[in-house]
Coordinates of C-alpha atoms in Angstrom, one line a residue:
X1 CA 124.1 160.0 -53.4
X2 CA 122.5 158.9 -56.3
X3 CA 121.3 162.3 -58.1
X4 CA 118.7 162.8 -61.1
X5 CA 119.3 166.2 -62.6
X6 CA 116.9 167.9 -65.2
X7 CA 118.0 170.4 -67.9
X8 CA 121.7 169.1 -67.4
X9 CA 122.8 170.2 -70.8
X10 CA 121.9 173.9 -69.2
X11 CA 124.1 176.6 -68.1
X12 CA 123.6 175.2 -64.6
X13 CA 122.7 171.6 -64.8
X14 CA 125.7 171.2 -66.4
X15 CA 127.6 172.5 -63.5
X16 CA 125.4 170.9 -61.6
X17 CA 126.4 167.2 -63.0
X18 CA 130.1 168.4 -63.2
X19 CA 130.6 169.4 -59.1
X20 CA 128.1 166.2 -58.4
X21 CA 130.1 163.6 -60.1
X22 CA 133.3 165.7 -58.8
X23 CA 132.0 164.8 -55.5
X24 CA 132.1 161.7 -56.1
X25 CA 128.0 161.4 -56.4
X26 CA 126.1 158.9 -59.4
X27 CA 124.4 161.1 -61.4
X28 CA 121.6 160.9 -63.9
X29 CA 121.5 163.3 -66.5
X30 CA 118.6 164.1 -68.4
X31 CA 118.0 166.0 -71.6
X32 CA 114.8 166.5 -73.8
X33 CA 116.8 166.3 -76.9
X34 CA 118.2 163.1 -78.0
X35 CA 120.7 164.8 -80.4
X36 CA 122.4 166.8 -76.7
X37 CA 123.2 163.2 -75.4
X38 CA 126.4 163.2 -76.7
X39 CA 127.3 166.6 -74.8
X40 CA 126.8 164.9 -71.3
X41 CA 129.9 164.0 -69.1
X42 CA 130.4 159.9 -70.0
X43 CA 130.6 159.7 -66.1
X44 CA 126.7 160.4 -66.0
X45 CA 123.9 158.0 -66.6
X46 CA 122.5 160.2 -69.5
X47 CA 118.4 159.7 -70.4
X48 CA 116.3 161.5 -72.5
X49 CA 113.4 162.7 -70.5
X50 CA 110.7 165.6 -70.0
X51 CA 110.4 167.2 -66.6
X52 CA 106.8 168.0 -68.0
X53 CA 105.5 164.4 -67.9
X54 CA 105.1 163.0 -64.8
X55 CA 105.4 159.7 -66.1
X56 CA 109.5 160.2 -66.8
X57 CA 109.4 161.8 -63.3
X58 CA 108.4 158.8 -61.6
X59 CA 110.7 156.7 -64.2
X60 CA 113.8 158.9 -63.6
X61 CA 113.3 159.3 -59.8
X62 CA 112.7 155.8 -58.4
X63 CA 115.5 154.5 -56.3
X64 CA 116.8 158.1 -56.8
X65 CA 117.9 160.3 -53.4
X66 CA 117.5 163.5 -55.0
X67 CA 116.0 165.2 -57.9
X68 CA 118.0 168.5 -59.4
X69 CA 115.3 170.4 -61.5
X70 CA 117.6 173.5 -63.5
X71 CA 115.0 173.4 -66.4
X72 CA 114.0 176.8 -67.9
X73 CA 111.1 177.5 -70.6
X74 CA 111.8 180.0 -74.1
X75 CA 110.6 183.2 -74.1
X76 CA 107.3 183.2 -74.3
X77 CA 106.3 179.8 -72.6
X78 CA 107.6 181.4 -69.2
X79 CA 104.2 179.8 -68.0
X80 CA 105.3 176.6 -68.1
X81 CA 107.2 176.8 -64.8
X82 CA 104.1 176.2 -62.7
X83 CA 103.2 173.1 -64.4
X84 CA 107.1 171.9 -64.4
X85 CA 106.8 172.2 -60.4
X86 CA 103.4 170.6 -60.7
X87 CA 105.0 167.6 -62.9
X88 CA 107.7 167.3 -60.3
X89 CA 106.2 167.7 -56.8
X90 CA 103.4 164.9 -58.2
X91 CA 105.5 162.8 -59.8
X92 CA 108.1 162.9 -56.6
X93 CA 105.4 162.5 -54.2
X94 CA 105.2 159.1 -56.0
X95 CA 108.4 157.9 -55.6
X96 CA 109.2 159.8 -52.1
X97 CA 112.6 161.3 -53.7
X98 CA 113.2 165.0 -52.8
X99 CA 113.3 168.3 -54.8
X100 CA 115.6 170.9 -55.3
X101 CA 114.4 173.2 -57.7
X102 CA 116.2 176.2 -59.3
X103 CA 113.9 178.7 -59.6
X104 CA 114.1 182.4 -59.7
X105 CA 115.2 185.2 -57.6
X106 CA 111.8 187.4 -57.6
X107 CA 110.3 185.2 -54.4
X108 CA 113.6 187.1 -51.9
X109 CA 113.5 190.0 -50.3
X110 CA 115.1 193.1 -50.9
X111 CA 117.6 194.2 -48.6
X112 CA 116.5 197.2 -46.4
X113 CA 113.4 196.9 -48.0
X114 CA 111.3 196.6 -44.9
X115 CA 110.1 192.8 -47.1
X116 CA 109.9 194.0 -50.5
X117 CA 110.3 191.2 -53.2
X118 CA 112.4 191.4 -56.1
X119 CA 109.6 190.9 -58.1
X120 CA 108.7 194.3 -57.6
X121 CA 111.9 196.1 -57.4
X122 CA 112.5 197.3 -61.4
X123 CA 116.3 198.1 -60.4
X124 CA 116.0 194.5 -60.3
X125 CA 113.6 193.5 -62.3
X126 CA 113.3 195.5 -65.8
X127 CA 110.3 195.5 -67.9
X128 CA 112.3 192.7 -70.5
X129 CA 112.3 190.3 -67.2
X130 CA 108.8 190.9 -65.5
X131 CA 107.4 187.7 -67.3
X132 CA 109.5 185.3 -66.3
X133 CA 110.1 186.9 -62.4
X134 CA 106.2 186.9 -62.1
X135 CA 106.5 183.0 -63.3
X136 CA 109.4 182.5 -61.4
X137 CA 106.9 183.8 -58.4
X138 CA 104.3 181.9 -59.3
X139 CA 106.1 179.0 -59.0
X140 CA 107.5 179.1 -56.0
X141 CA 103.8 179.8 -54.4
X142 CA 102.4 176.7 -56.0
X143 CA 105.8 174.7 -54.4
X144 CA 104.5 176.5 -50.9
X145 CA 100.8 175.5 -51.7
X146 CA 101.3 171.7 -52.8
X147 CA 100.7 168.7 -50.5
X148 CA 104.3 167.8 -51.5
X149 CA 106.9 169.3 -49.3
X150 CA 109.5 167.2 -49.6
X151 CA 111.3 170.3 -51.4
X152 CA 114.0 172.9 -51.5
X153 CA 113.4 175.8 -53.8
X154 CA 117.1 177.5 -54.8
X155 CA 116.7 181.4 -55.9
X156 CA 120.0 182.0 -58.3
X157 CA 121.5 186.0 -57.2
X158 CA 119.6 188.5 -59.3
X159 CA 122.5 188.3 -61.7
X160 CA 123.8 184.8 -62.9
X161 CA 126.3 184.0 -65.7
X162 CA 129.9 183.2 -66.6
X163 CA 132.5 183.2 -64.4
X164 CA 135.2 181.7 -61.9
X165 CA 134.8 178.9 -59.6
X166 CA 135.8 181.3 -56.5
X167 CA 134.1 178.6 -53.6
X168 CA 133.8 182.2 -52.3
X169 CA 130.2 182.7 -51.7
X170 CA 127.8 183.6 -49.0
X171 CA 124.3 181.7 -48.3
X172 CA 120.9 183.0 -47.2
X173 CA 117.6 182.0 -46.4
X174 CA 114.9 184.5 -48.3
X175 CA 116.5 187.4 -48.5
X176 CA 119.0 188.6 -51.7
X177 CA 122.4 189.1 -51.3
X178 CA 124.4 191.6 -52.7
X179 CA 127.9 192.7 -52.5
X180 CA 129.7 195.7 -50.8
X181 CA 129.0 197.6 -54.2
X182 CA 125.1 196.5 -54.1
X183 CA 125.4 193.7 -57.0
X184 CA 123.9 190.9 -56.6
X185 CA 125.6 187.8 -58.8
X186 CA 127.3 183.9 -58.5
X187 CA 128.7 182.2 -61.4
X188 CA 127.2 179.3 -62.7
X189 CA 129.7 177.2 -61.1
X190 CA 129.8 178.7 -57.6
X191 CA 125.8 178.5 -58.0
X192 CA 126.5 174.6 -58.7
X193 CA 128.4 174.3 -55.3
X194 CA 125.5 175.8 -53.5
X195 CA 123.4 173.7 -55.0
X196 CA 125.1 170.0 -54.3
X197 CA 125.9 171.6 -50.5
X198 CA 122.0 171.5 -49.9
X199 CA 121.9 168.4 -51.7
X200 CA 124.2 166.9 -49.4
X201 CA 122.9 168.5 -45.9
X202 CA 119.1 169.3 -46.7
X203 CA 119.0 172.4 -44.6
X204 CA 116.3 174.4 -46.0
X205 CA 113.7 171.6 -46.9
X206 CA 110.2 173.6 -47.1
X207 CA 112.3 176.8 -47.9
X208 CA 113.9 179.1 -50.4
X209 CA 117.7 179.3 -50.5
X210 CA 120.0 181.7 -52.4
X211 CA 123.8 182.1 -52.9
X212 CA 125.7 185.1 -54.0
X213 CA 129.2 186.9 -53.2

């Protein structure tokens, strides 16, 4: 497949671009910085780019399969995620290449919760996090909302960070996953599989995904 991926000089773009091009995939890798070129894998196509402009969307998406957004805003600017998903949903509706976004977990429900979201659970969501779960949420409404649905949206486990590549990992369709001792959590790099698996079969187009042990 022939693979665009945004934020790849990210925790999980770069996985991301590291299990793609393992797989044997072309991947374009795109940073806003100029001066992170040099930390991209020589096997990508590296560009500099803004997910923000739709401009570079179209540029960076035509003749592409798949677009790999893993962008994610500083603390206080958490309100840019909306306008990233705008960015990309009308600049991809343009060049008719599909979406997989990497959002946020607060859009899945909590187990046993009779539907309760994340974004409201504060065992899940402290006060430090409600900003950018509530953008997170946002998000994904306007990606249900938009006359674009050419998209996936991928919702990381409530916990993601450091770890092993286990391949070890369980998939669902809205709802959190958590392991036998109620944690929820992937590794970057298990999250990265998940990620290029739904790139690869496109099973939950026009839905939200998540991976955890």
């Amino acid at each position: 497949m022939r693979i665009t991926v945004f934020g790849a000089t990210g925790n999980i773009g770069q996985a991301v671009v590291n299990e793609a091009i393992a797989r044997g995939h072309q991947v374009t890798a795109v940073t806003r910085d100029v001066r992170k070129v040099s930390q991209l894998p020589a096997e990508a196509y590296a560009q500099v780019g803004d997910v923000n402009d739709i401009q570079d969307v179209i540029r960076l998406s035509k003749g592409q399969d798949l677009v790999i957004s893993a962008t994610r805003p500083t603390a206080g600017q958490e309100k840019q995620l909306v306008d990233i998903a705008e960015s990309l949903l009308t600049g991809l509706r343009e060049t008719r290449t599909r979406l997989l976004l990497v959002g946020g977990a607060a859009c899945l429900t909590v187990p046993n919760s009779n539907g309760g979201l994340v974004l409201n659970d504060t065992s899940l969501v402290p006060p430090a996090w409600k900003d950018i779960a509530q953008a997170c949420f946002e998000q994904y409404q306007h990606c249900e909302a938009h006359e674009n649905q050419n998209w996936s949206y991928a919702s990381p486990s409530a916990l993601i960070g450091e770890g092993a590549r286990t391949e070890q990992f369980r998939v669902s369709e809205g709802e959190l996953l958590v392991d036998e001792t109620g944690k929820s959590h992937i590794s970057w790099q298990d999250f990265a599989i998940a990620l290029i698996n739904e790139a690869e079969s496109a099973t939950y187009v026009e839905k939200v995904f998540t991976a955890g042990y």
